[in-house]
Amino acid sequence: MGVDEMEMDVVQELEGHSDRVWSVAWRPGSGTSGRPAMLASCSGDKTVRVWQYNSSRDPFLPHWSCVAVLDGMHQRTIRSCEWSPDGRFLATASFDGTIAIWENVAGDFECVASLEGHENEVKSVTWNCSGTLLATCGRDKSVWIWELQPGNEFECISVLHGHSQDVKMVLWHPCEDVLVSASYDNSIKVWIEDKDTEDWVCAQTLSDSWGHTSTVWTVSFDASGHRLVSCSDDLTLKIWDSRNNLRSEGNLWKHLCTVSGYHDRTIFSVHWSKASGLIATGAGDDCIRIFSEEFNEESTLGGDPTYKMILKKERAHTTDVNCVRWHPQEASLLASAGDDGVVKIWKVASEILH
Amino acid sequence: MNGSALINANPVVHERKERVTRREVHDSSAEPIDALEVFDHVRDIKDPEHPYSLEQLKVVTEEAITVDDKKSHVMVVFTPTVQHCSMATVIGLCIRVQLMRCLPPRFKIDIKVAPGSHASETAVNKQLNDKERIAAALENPNLSELVEDCLAPASY
């Protein structure tokens, strides 16, 4: 149970953005099967930077370098960026009310589509697991679902109303076409397609007595997609569990536990590692924390897990930590982004990873 | 607010506090930041609809500012001039922007309306402390112009 500073070290600080960095995204499959590891970061400076790992052994070259700057498309802050599952496209969501789709052609990024429709700030964008659907959300309280058509055309197939405030984040389930949204209205909503009408509907709202009591900033699924973690301005993490059929309506998700007492300021980001099962958080107190799932062996109730903090990195950034993301395969790698304009690549000690 | 209909047509104007000329210290960076210093940063902000400062309208007072320099934390509690003041979020935004510019970046800033001083207290407080909405608001040309106007040095 060491909460030791030495158990997490910076591999490299990536500098270049001239304003706060809101979010980072690892390119799927990066660092495997001959593909160099790649990370995108987006910022208040209206640009995306793409960073690539240099595998050459030249000791004078930095490990990570900026290989592309995507600019000129967005007139305001870029709040969120996400790669398509095949790593071919990068979608960016901006406060200017648009979403841009960039295609990676042999290392050059070309904007191939601009999606308009939201009334004002777009806050988040997410691809479904097959890469055929895109979801977006924003300050106009709505969630939009777009379908990728031949020729890089995106058609809006549904506009979902239900949240009473600003929608902060949308996230697709890792293996089903189930969409989750998190809002300033303190609730999380689960959206599914009604197979009879082909309409998208809200299957469940997670906002009962177990729900968050302030803005929900981020949600993240575990590898199986049967658990969801959410983080909030109410200084707690909540773990939600679903063992039922995700596609049917009804109360699929139930509150499993609330992790409180660890954070002193707003938790802006949470990410569940697909590789190690560890949960990382980034918060307004400049810290990164890591939590692990523990099963009580003496439990007679079949063993619902508890979540314990196993590492707290103080002053991870000099200001708020806006985003933390584990590498999809390399369990020891974590990327973070801060208001200080810096992106950091961290290596977590192997003891932490079990 | 539309046209000439003022939210608060007849505000009570108070005397301004005497300025304290602070003793210069050799190493000013070693001097911890206190409530008076923070007050000095926000007292002259202009009210969005009156030619008076926030100090003159008793929207901000030194007593309602809490500073913990060691923990790099500042809390400003301000009192809107009327219960239904729709300018409360603009005033809070001005205070936040001013402090973001004047204080070292290590400081965490919380801005709140005084308990019981506003009909939508919870909503106003939530909005003023959502940094994403603050960032979006400051990218809005009309709003940022209004803020700059209030923060500009005035001659009243």
Short mmCIF file of N, CA, C and O in Angstrom, two decimals, chain A residues 46-172:
data_model
loop_
_atom_site.label_atom_id
_atom_site.label_comp_id
_atom_site.label_asym_id
_atom_site.label_seq_id
_atom_site.Cartn_x
_atom_site.Cartn_y
_atom_site.Cartn_z
N LYS A 46 -6.46 26.38 -29.98
CA LYS A 46 -7.20 26.07 -31.22
C LYS A 46 -6.48 25.08 -32.12
O LYS A 46 -6.82 24.93 -33.30
N THR A 47 -5.47 24.41 -31.59
CA THR A 47 -4.76 23.41 -32.40
C THR A 47 -4.79 22.04 -31.74
O THR A 47 -5.06 21.90 -30.54
N VAL A 48 -4.51 21.03 -32.60
CA VAL A 48 -4.22 19.69 -32.11
C VAL A 48 -2.76 19.44 -32.43
O VAL A 48 -2.27 19.84 -33.50
N ARG A 49 -2.04 18.82 -31.51
CA ARG A 49 -0.67 18.39 -31.81
C ARG A 49 -0.64 16.88 -31.79
O ARG A 49 -1.26 16.25 -30.92
N VAL A 50 0.06 16.30 -32.75
CA VAL A 50 0.22 14.85 -32.80
C VAL A 50 1.67 14.54 -32.43
O VAL A 50 2.60 15.11 -33.01
N TRP A 51 1.83 13.68 -31.44
CA TRP A 51 3.16 13.36 -30.92
C TRP A 51 3.46 11.90 -31.26
O TRP A 51 2.58 11.05 -31.15
N GLN A 52 4.70 11.64 -31.63
CA GLN A 52 5.06 10.28 -32.02
C GLN A 52 6.31 9.83 -31.29
O GLN A 52 7.23 10.62 -31.08
N TYR A 53 6.32 8.55 -30.94
CA TYR A 53 7.47 7.97 -30.28
C TYR A 53 8.55 7.64 -31.30
O TYR A 53 8.26 7.04 -32.33
N ASN A 54 9.76 8.07 -30.99
CA ASN A 54 10.89 7.81 -31.88
C ASN A 54 11.62 6.57 -31.39
O ASN A 54 12.23 6.59 -30.33
N SER A 55 11.54 5.49 -32.17
CA SER A 55 12.10 4.23 -31.69
C SER A 55 13.60 4.10 -31.98
O SER A 55 14.20 3.10 -31.63
N SER A 56 14.18 5.10 -32.63
CA SER A 56 15.62 4.99 -32.91
C SER A 56 16.39 5.05 -31.59
O SER A 56 15.93 5.61 -30.60
N ARG A 57 17.56 4.51 -31.59
CA ARG A 57 18.32 4.42 -30.35
C ARG A 57 19.24 5.61 -30.14
O ARG A 57 20.05 5.62 -29.22
N ASP A 58 19.15 6.58 -31.02
CA ASP A 58 19.99 7.77 -30.89
C ASP A 58 19.73 8.45 -29.55
O ASP A 58 18.64 8.95 -29.30
N PRO A 59 20.72 8.46 -28.66
CA PRO A 59 20.49 9.01 -27.32
C PRO A 59 20.28 10.52 -27.31
O PRO A 59 19.83 11.07 -26.31
N PHE A 60 20.61 11.18 -28.41
CA PHE A 60 20.44 12.63 -28.44
C PHE A 60 19.06 13.06 -28.92
O PHE A 60 18.71 14.21 -28.85
N LEU A 61 18.30 12.11 -29.42
CA LEU A 61 16.95 12.45 -29.86
C LEU A 61 15.97 12.22 -28.71
O LEU A 61 16.10 11.26 -27.97
N PRO A 62 15.01 13.12 -28.56
CA PRO A 62 14.00 12.87 -27.53
C PRO A 62 13.12 11.67 -27.95
O PRO A 62 13.01 11.37 -29.14
N HIS A 63 12.56 10.99 -26.95
CA HIS A 63 11.70 9.85 -27.27
C HIS A 63 10.48 10.29 -28.07
O HIS A 63 10.09 9.67 -29.04
N TRP A 64 9.89 11.41 -27.60
CA TRP A 64 8.63 11.86 -28.20
C TRP A 64 8.85 13.19 -28.90
O TRP A 64 9.51 14.06 -28.36
N SER A 65 8.28 13.31 -30.08
CA SER A 65 8.36 14.60 -30.75
C SER A 65 7.05 14.90 -31.47
O SER A 65 6.29 14.00 -31.81
N CYS A 66 6.83 16.20 -31.69
CA CYS A 66 5.61 16.63 -32.36
C CYS A 66 5.79 16.42 -33.87
O CYS A 66 6.69 16.98 -34.47
N VAL A 67 4.91 15.59 -34.45
CA VAL A 67 5.06 15.30 -35.89
C VAL A 67 4.02 16.01 -36.74
O VAL A 67 4.11 16.02 -37.96
N ALA A 68 3.00 16.61 -36.09
CA ALA A 68 2.00 17.36 -36.86
C ALA A 68 1.28 18.34 -35.96
O ALA A 68 1.06 18.08 -34.78
N VAL A 69 0.96 19.49 -36.52
CA VAL A 69 0.11 20.47 -35.84
C VAL A 69 -1.11 20.68 -36.72
O VAL A 69 -0.99 21.05 -37.88
N LEU A 70 -2.28 20.38 -36.18
CA LEU A 70 -3.52 20.50 -36.95
C LEU A 70 -4.16 21.84 -36.57
O LEU A 70 -4.65 22.00 -35.45
N ASP A 71 -4.13 22.78 -37.50
CA ASP A 71 -4.69 24.09 -37.19
C ASP A 71 -5.47 24.65 -38.37
O ASP A 71 -5.56 24.01 -39.43
N GLY A 72 -6.05 25.81 -38.18
CA GLY A 72 -6.75 26.49 -39.26
C GLY A 72 -8.20 26.10 -39.44
O GLY A 72 -8.92 26.74 -40.20
N MET A 73 -8.65 25.05 -38.75
CA MET A 73 -10.04 24.63 -38.93
C MET A 73 -10.96 25.22 -37.86
O MET A 73 -12.08 25.61 -38.14
N HIS A 74 -10.49 25.23 -36.63
CA HIS A 74 -11.36 25.66 -35.54
C HIS A 74 -11.06 27.11 -35.14
O HIS A 74 -9.90 27.51 -35.07
N GLN A 75 -12.14 27.86 -34.90
CA GLN A 75 -11.99 29.28 -34.56
C GLN A 75 -11.87 29.48 -33.05
O GLN A 75 -11.57 30.57 -32.58
N ARG A 76 -12.18 28.43 -32.29
CA ARG A 76 -12.14 28.55 -30.83
C ARG A 76 -11.52 27.27 -30.23
O ARG A 76 -11.12 26.37 -30.95
N THR A 77 -11.45 27.25 -28.90
CA THR A 77 -10.89 26.12 -28.16
C THR A 77 -11.29 24.76 -28.74
O THR A 77 -12.45 24.54 -29.09
N ILE A 78 -10.32 23.85 -28.82
CA ILE A 78 -10.65 22.45 -29.15
C ILE A 78 -10.69 21.69 -27.82
O ILE A 78 -9.70 21.60 -27.11
N ARG A 79 -11.87 21.22 -27.51
CA ARG A 79 -12.11 20.65 -26.18
C ARG A 79 -11.79 19.17 -26.11
O ARG A 79 -11.41 18.66 -25.07
N SER A 80 -11.99 18.47 -27.24
CA SER A 80 -11.87 17.02 -27.21
C SER A 80 -11.40 16.49 -28.55
O SER A 80 -11.70 17.08 -29.60
N CYS A 81 -10.60 15.42 -28.54
CA CYS A 81 -10.17 14.78 -29.79
C CYS A 81 -10.18 13.28 -29.58
O CYS A 81 -9.85 12.80 -28.50
N GLU A 82 -10.63 12.54 -30.60
CA GLU A 82 -10.68 11.07 -30.48
C GLU A 82 -10.37 10.41 -31.82
O GLU A 82 -10.88 10.83 -32.85
N TRP A 83 -9.56 9.36 -31.79
CA TRP A 83 -9.21 8.59 -32.98
C TRP A 83 -10.33 7.59 -33.28
O TRP A 83 -10.93 7.03 -32.37
N SER A 84 -10.54 7.33 -34.58
CA SER A 84 -11.42 6.23 -34.96
C SER A 84 -10.72 4.92 -34.56
O SER A 84 -9.50 4.89 -34.43
N PRO A 85 -11.49 3.83 -34.39
CA PRO A 85 -10.88 2.59 -33.91
C PRO A 85 -9.74 2.07 -34.80
O PRO A 85 -8.80 1.45 -34.31
N ASP A 86 -9.81 2.35 -36.10
CA ASP A 86 -8.73 1.89 -36.98
C ASP A 86 -7.57 2.89 -37.06
O ASP A 86 -6.58 2.66 -37.77
N GLY A 87 -7.69 4.00 -36.34
CA GLY A 87 -6.60 4.98 -36.29
C GLY A 87 -6.49 5.84 -37.53
O GLY A 87 -5.55 6.62 -37.66
N ARG A 88 -7.47 5.72 -38.43
CA ARG A 88 -7.37 6.45 -39.71
C ARG A 88 -7.85 7.89 -39.55
O ARG A 88 -7.29 8.81 -40.14
N PHE A 89 -8.89 8.10 -38.75
CA PHE A 89 -9.45 9.43 -38.58
C PHE A 89 -9.21 9.95 -37.17
O PHE A 89 -9.17 9.18 -36.20
N LEU A 90 -9.13 11.27 -37.07
CA LEU A 90 -9.15 11.93 -35.77
C LEU A 90 -10.30 12.93 -35.81
O LEU A 90 -10.39 13.74 -36.74
N ALA A 91 -11.20 12.83 -34.83
CA ALA A 91 -12.32 13.78 -34.75
C ALA A 91 -12.01 14.80 -33.67
O ALA A 91 -11.48 14.46 -32.61
N THR A 92 -12.33 16.08 -33.94
CA THR A 92 -12.06 17.13 -32.96
C THR A 92 -13.34 17.93 -32.71
O THR A 92 -14.06 18.28 -33.66
N ALA A 93 -13.62 18.22 -31.44
CA ALA A 93 -14.82 18.97 -31.05
C ALA A 93 -14.40 20.32 -30.51
O ALA A 93 -13.51 20.41 -29.67
N SER A 94 -15.08 21.37 -30.99
CA SER A 94 -14.63 22.72 -30.63
C SER A 94 -15.74 23.59 -30.06
O SER A 94 -16.93 23.40 -30.36
N PHE A 95 -15.31 24.56 -29.26
CA PHE A 95 -16.24 25.57 -28.74
C PHE A 95 -16.84 26.41 -29.87
O PHE A 95 -17.80 27.14 -29.66
N ASP A 96 -16.28 26.31 -31.10
CA ASP A 96 -16.84 27.07 -32.22
C ASP A 96 -18.12 26.41 -32.76
O ASP A 96 -18.70 26.89 -33.73
N GLY A 97 -18.56 25.31 -32.14
CA GLY A 97 -19.82 24.67 -32.52
C GLY A 97 -19.67 23.60 -33.59
O GLY A 97 -20.67 23.00 -34.00
N THR A 98 -18.45 23.35 -34.05
CA THR A 98 -18.27 22.35 -35.10
C THR A 98 -17.40 21.18 -34.64
O THR A 98 -16.71 21.26 -33.62
N ILE A 99 -17.49 20.11 -35.43
CA ILE A 99 -16.64 18.95 -35.24
C ILE A 99 -15.88 18.77 -36.54
O ILE A 99 -16.48 18.83 -37.62
N ALA A 100 -14.57 18.60 -36.47
CA ALA A 100 -13.79 18.38 -37.69
C ALA A 100 -13.31 16.94 -37.71
O ALA A 100 -13.03 16.34 -36.67
N ILE A 101 -13.26 16.36 -38.93
CA ILE A 101 -12.74 15.01 -39.10
C ILE A 101 -11.46 15.11 -39.92
O ILE A 101 -11.46 15.66 -41.03
N TRP A 102 -10.37 14.61 -39.35
CA TRP A 102 -9.06 14.68 -40.02
C TRP A 102 -8.68 13.27 -40.43
O TRP A 102 -8.80 12.33 -39.65
N GLU A 103 -8.19 13.14 -41.66
CA GLU A 103 -7.74 11.83 -42.12
C GLU A 103 -6.22 11.82 -42.15
O GLU A 103 -5.58 12.76 -42.62
N ASN A 104 -5.67 10.75 -41.63
CA ASN A 104 -4.22 10.58 -41.59
C ASN A 104 -3.79 9.86 -42.85
O ASN A 104 -4.01 8.66 -43.00
N VAL A 105 -3.20 10.59 -43.78
CA VAL A 105 -2.72 9.99 -45.03
C VAL A 105 -1.20 10.03 -45.02
O VAL A 105 -0.60 11.07 -45.25
N ALA A 106 -0.63 8.88 -44.73
CA ALA A 106 0.84 8.74 -44.70
C ALA A 106 1.50 9.84 -43.86
O ALA A 106 2.49 10.44 -44.27
N GLY A 107 0.92 10.11 -42.70
CA GLY A 107 1.54 11.06 -41.78
C GLY A 107 1.09 12.49 -41.96
O GLY A 107 1.36 13.34 -41.12
N ASP A 108 0.36 12.76 -43.06
CA ASP A 108 -0.20 14.10 -43.24
C ASP A 108 -1.66 14.09 -42.82
O ASP A 108 -2.40 13.19 -43.20
N PHE A 109 -2.04 15.09 -42.08
CA PHE A 109 -3.43 15.15 -41.62
C PHE A 109 -4.20 16.16 -42.44
O PHE A 109 -3.83 17.32 -42.53
N GLU A 110 -5.27 15.66 -43.04
CA GLU A 110 -6.07 16.50 -43.92
C GLU A 110 -7.49 16.53 -43.37
O GLU A 110 -8.05 15.49 -43.02
N CYS A 111 -8.06 17.74 -43.29
CA CYS A 111 -9.44 17.83 -42.81
C CYS A 111 -10.38 17.40 -43.93
O CYS A 111 -10.40 18.01 -45.00
N VAL A 112 -11.15 16.32 -43.69
CA VAL A 112 -12.01 15.78 -44.75
C VAL A 112 -13.49 16.06 -44.52
O VAL A 112 -14.30 15.84 -45.41
N ALA A 113 -13.84 16.54 -43.33
CA ALA A 113 -15.25 16.87 -43.08
C ALA A 113 -15.35 17.83 -41.91
O ALA A 113 -14.51 17.83 -41.02
N SER A 114 -16.40 18.66 -41.97
CA SER A 114 -16.70 19.55 -40.85
C SER A 114 -18.19 19.38 -40.56
O SER A 114 -19.02 19.56 -41.44
N LEU A 115 -18.51 18.99 -39.33
CA LEU A 115 -19.91 18.69 -38.99
C LEU A 115 -20.52 19.86 -38.23
O LEU A 115 -20.00 20.26 -37.18
N GLU A 116 -21.61 20.37 -38.77
CA GLU A 116 -22.27 21.51 -38.15
C GLU A 116 -23.67 21.13 -37.74
O GLU A 116 -24.31 20.29 -38.34
N GLY A 117 -24.16 21.79 -36.71
CA GLY A 117 -25.52 21.52 -36.25
C GLY A 117 -25.72 21.94 -34.80
O GLY A 117 -26.76 22.48 -34.45
N HIS A 118 -24.71 21.71 -33.98
CA HIS A 118 -24.84 22.14 -32.58
C HIS A 118 -24.98 23.66 -32.54
O HIS A 118 -24.36 24.38 -33.33
N GLU A 119 -25.79 24.13 -31.57
CA GLU A 119 -26.05 25.58 -31.48
C GLU A 119 -24.83 26.37 -31.00
O GLU A 119 -24.67 27.53 -31.34
N ASN A 120 -24.03 25.75 -30.16
CA ASN A 120 -22.85 26.45 -29.63
C ASN A 120 -21.78 25.43 -29.23
O ASN A 120 -21.66 24.41 -29.93
N GLU A 121 -21.05 25.65 -28.17
CA GLU A 121 -19.88 24.84 -27.84
C GLU A 121 -20.13 23.33 -27.91
O GLU A 121 -21.03 22.81 -27.27
N VAL A 122 -19.26 22.63 -28.67
CA VAL A 122 -19.26 21.17 -28.66
C VAL A 122 -18.19 20.76 -27.65
O VAL A 122 -17.08 21.28 -27.66
N LYS A 123 -18.54 19.84 -26.76
CA LYS A 123 -17.64 19.53 -25.65
C LYS A 123 -16.95 18.19 -25.78
O LYS A 123 -15.92 17.96 -25.17
N SER A 124 -17.56 17.27 -26.54
CA SER A 124 -16.98 15.94 -26.57
C SER A 124 -17.37 15.21 -27.84
O SER A 124 -18.42 15.49 -28.43
N VAL A 125 -16.50 14.29 -28.26
CA VAL A 125 -16.77 13.48 -29.45
C VAL A 125 -16.28 12.06 -29.15
O VAL A 125 -15.31 11.87 -28.42
N THR A 126 -17.00 11.05 -29.70
CA THR A 126 -16.62 9.66 -29.43
C THR A 126 -17.02 8.77 -30.60
O THR A 126 -18.04 9.01 -31.24
N TRP A 127 -16.20 7.77 -30.91
CA TRP A 127 -16.47 6.81 -31.99
C TRP A 127 -16.98 5.52 -31.37
O TRP A 127 -16.47 5.08 -30.34
N ASN A 128 -17.95 4.87 -32.06
CA ASN A 128 -18.35 3.55 -31.58
C ASN A 128 -17.27 2.54 -31.95
O ASN A 128 -16.34 2.83 -32.72
N CYS A 129 -17.39 1.29 -31.42
CA CYS A 129 -16.29 0.32 -31.55
C CYS A 129 -16.05 -0.09 -33.00
O CYS A 129 -14.94 -0.46 -33.36
N SER A 130 -17.09 -0.03 -33.85
CA SER A 130 -16.89 -0.43 -35.24
C SER A 130 -16.48 0.74 -36.12
O SER A 130 -16.16 0.56 -37.30
N GLY A 131 -16.50 1.95 -35.57
CA GLY A 131 -16.08 3.12 -36.33
C GLY A 131 -17.12 3.61 -37.32
O GLY A 131 -16.81 4.42 -38.19
N THR A 132 -18.37 3.16 -37.18
CA THR A 132 -19.42 3.55 -38.12
C THR A 132 -20.25 4.72 -37.60
O THR A 132 -20.93 5.39 -38.36
N LEU A 133 -20.21 4.93 -36.27
CA LEU A 133 -21.01 5.98 -35.65
C LEU A 133 -20.13 6.92 -34.83
O LEU A 133 -19.13 6.50 -34.23
N LEU A 134 -20.55 8.16 -34.84
CA LEU A 134 -19.86 9.19 -34.06
C LEU A 134 -20.94 9.82 -33.18
O LEU A 134 -22.07 9.99 -33.62
N ALA A 135 -20.59 10.15 -31.94
CA ALA A 135 -21.54 10.89 -31.11
C ALA A 135 -20.86 12.16 -30.63
O ALA A 135 -19.64 12.17 -30.42
N THR A 136 -21.65 13.22 -30.48
CA THR A 136 -21.12 14.51 -30.02
C THR A 136 -22.11 15.11 -29.02
O THR A 136 -23.29 14.73 -28.99
N CYS A 137 -21.64 16.04 -28.20
CA CYS A 137 -22.54 16.68 -27.23
C CYS A 137 -22.03 18.07 -26.93
O CYS A 137 -20.87 18.39 -27.24
N GLY A 138 -22.89 18.89 -26.32
CA GLY A 138 -22.42 20.23 -26.04
C GLY A 138 -23.31 21.03 -25.11
O GLY A 138 -24.20 20.50 -24.44
N ARG A 139 -23.05 22.32 -25.13
CA ARG A 139 -23.72 23.24 -24.22
C ARG A 139 -25.20 23.39 -24.56
O ARG A 139 -25.99 23.81 -23.71
N ASP A 140 -25.59 23.04 -25.79
CA ASP A 140 -27.01 23.14 -26.14
C ASP A 140 -27.83 21.99 -25.54
O ASP A 140 -28.98 21.79 -25.91
N LYS A 141 -27.24 21.21 -24.63
CA LYS A 141 -27.91 20.16 -23.87
C LYS A 141 -28.23 18.91 -24.68
O LYS A 141 -28.88 17.99 -24.19
N SER A 142 -27.83 18.90 -25.94
CA SER A 142 -28.20 17.77 -26.79
C SER A 142 -27.01 16.84 -27.06
O SER A 142 -25.85 17.21 -26.89
N VAL A 143 -27.37 15.62 -27.47
CA VAL A 143 -26.40 14.62 -27.90
C VAL A 143 -26.76 14.26 -29.34
O VAL A 143 -27.93 14.02 -29.64
N TRP A 144 -25.79 14.31 -30.24
CA TRP A 144 -26.04 14.00 -31.65
C TRP A 144 -25.33 12.70 -32.01
O TRP A 144 -24.20 12.46 -31.57
N ILE A 145 -26.02 11.89 -32.83
CA ILE A 145 -25.39 10.68 -33.36
C ILE A 145 -25.27 10.84 -34.87
O ILE A 145 -26.23 11.20 -35.54
N TRP A 146 -24.05 10.60 -35.37
CA TRP A 146 -23.74 10.77 -36.79
C TRP A 146 -23.31 9.42 -37.34
O TRP A 146 -22.63 8.66 -36.67
N GLU A 147 -23.71 9.16 -38.60
CA GLU A 147 -23.33 7.91 -39.24
C GLU A 147 -22.35 8.20 -40.37
O GLU A 147 -22.60 9.10 -41.18
N LEU A 148 -21.27 7.42 -40.40
CA LEU A 148 -20.29 7.60 -41.47
C LEU A 148 -20.82 6.99 -42.76
O LEU A 148 -21.17 5.81 -42.81
N GLN A 149 -20.91 7.81 -43.80
CA GLN A 149 -21.39 7.37 -45.11
C GLN A 149 -20.19 7.21 -46.04
O GLN A 149 -19.11 7.73 -45.76
N PRO A 150 -20.40 6.53 -47.18
CA PRO A 150 -19.30 6.44 -48.14
C PRO A 150 -18.82 7.84 -48.54
O PRO A 150 -19.62 8.77 -48.61
N GLY A 151 -17.54 7.97 -48.81
CA GLY A 151 -16.99 9.26 -49.24
C GLY A 151 -16.77 10.22 -48.09
O GLY A 151 -16.82 11.44 -48.28
N ASN A 152 -16.57 9.68 -46.89
CA ASN A 152 -16.29 10.50 -45.71
C ASN A 152 -17.40 11.50 -45.40
O ASN A 152 -17.14 12.59 -44.88
N GLU A 153 -18.63 11.16 -45.75
CA GLU A 153 -19.76 12.01 -45.40
C GLU A 153 -20.33 11.53 -44.07
O GLU A 153 -20.39 10.33 -43.81
N PHE A 154 -20.73 12.49 -43.24
CA PHE A 154 -21.36 12.12 -41.97
C PHE A 154 -22.79 12.64 -41.95
O PHE A 154 -23.03 13.82 -42.17
N GLU A 155 -23.72 11.73 -41.70
CA GLU A 155 -25.12 12.12 -41.67
C GLU A 155 -25.64 12.04 -40.23
O GLU A 155 -25.41 11.01 -39.56
N CYS A 156 -26.30 13.12 -39.79
CA CYS A 156 -26.87 13.08 -38.44
C CYS A 156 -28.09 12.17 -38.46
O CYS A 156 -29.04 12.40 -39.22
N ILE A 157 -28.09 11.11 -37.64
CA ILE A 157 -29.24 10.19 -37.63
C ILE A 157 -30.10 10.37 -36.40
O ILE A 157 -31.20 9.84 -36.34
N SER A 158 -29.62 11.13 -35.41
CA SER A 158 -30.45 11.33 -34.22
C SER A 158 -29.95 12.52 -33.40
O SER A 158 -28.74 12.72 -33.29
N VAL A 159 -30.88 13.30 -32.89
CA VAL A 159 -30.55 14.36 -31.94
C VAL A 159 -31.29 14.04 -30.66
O VAL A 159 -32.51 13.96 -30.65
N LEU A 160 -30.55 13.81 -29.60
CA LEU A 160 -31.14 13.31 -28.36
C LEU A 160 -31.26 14.42 -27.32
O LEU A 160 -30.27 15.06 -26.96
N HIS A 161 -32.50 14.62 -26.86
CA HIS A 161 -32.74 15.58 -25.81
C HIS A 161 -33.10 14.82 -24.54
O HIS A 161 -33.70 13.75 -24.60
N GLY A 162 -32.80 15.35 -23.44
CA GLY A 162 -33.09 14.65 -22.19
C GLY A 162 -32.32 15.29 -21.04
O GLY A 162 -32.84 15.48 -19.95
N HIS A 163 -31.08 15.67 -21.31
CA HIS A 163 -30.34 16.39 -20.27
C HIS A 163 -30.92 17.79 -20.12
O HIS A 163 -31.32 18.42 -21.10
N SER A 164 -30.93 18.29 -18.90
CA SER A 164 -31.49 19.61 -18.65
C SER A 164 -30.41 20.69 -18.65
O SER A 164 -30.71 21.87 -18.49
N GLN A 165 -29.14 20.29 -18.82
CA GLN A 165 -28.02 21.23 -18.82
C GLN A 165 -26.96 20.75 -19.79
O GLN A 165 -27.03 19.63 -20.32
N ASP A 166 -26.00 21.64 -20.01
CA ASP A 166 -24.70 21.36 -20.60
C ASP A 166 -24.32 19.85 -20.54
O ASP A 166 -24.26 19.29 -19.45
N VAL A 167 -24.05 19.23 -21.69
CA VAL A 167 -23.56 17.84 -21.67
C VAL A 167 -22.04 17.87 -21.82
O VAL A 167 -21.50 18.38 -22.80
N LYS A 168 -21.35 17.32 -20.83
CA LYS A 168 -19.89 17.44 -20.77
C LYS A 168 -19.17 16.38 -21.59
O LYS A 168 -18.11 16.62 -22.14
N MET A 169 -19.72 15.17 -21.60
CA MET A 169 -19.00 14.09 -22.28
C MET A 169 -19.93 13.03 -22.81
O MET A 169 -20.95 12.73 -22.19
N VAL A 170 -19.56 12.47 -23.97
CA VAL A 170 -20.23 11.27 -24.49
C VAL A 170 -19.17 10.19 -24.69
O VAL A 170 -18.01 10.48 -24.99
N LEU A 171 -19.58 8.93 -24.47
CA LEU A 171 -18.66 7.81 -24.61
C LEU A 171 -19.42 6.58 -25.07
O LEU A 171 -20.44 6.21 -24.46
N TRP A 172 -18.92 5.93 -26.13
CA TRP A 172 -19.51 4.66 -26.57
C TRP A 172 -18.97 3.52 -25.73
O TRP A 172 -17.79 3.53 -25.33
#
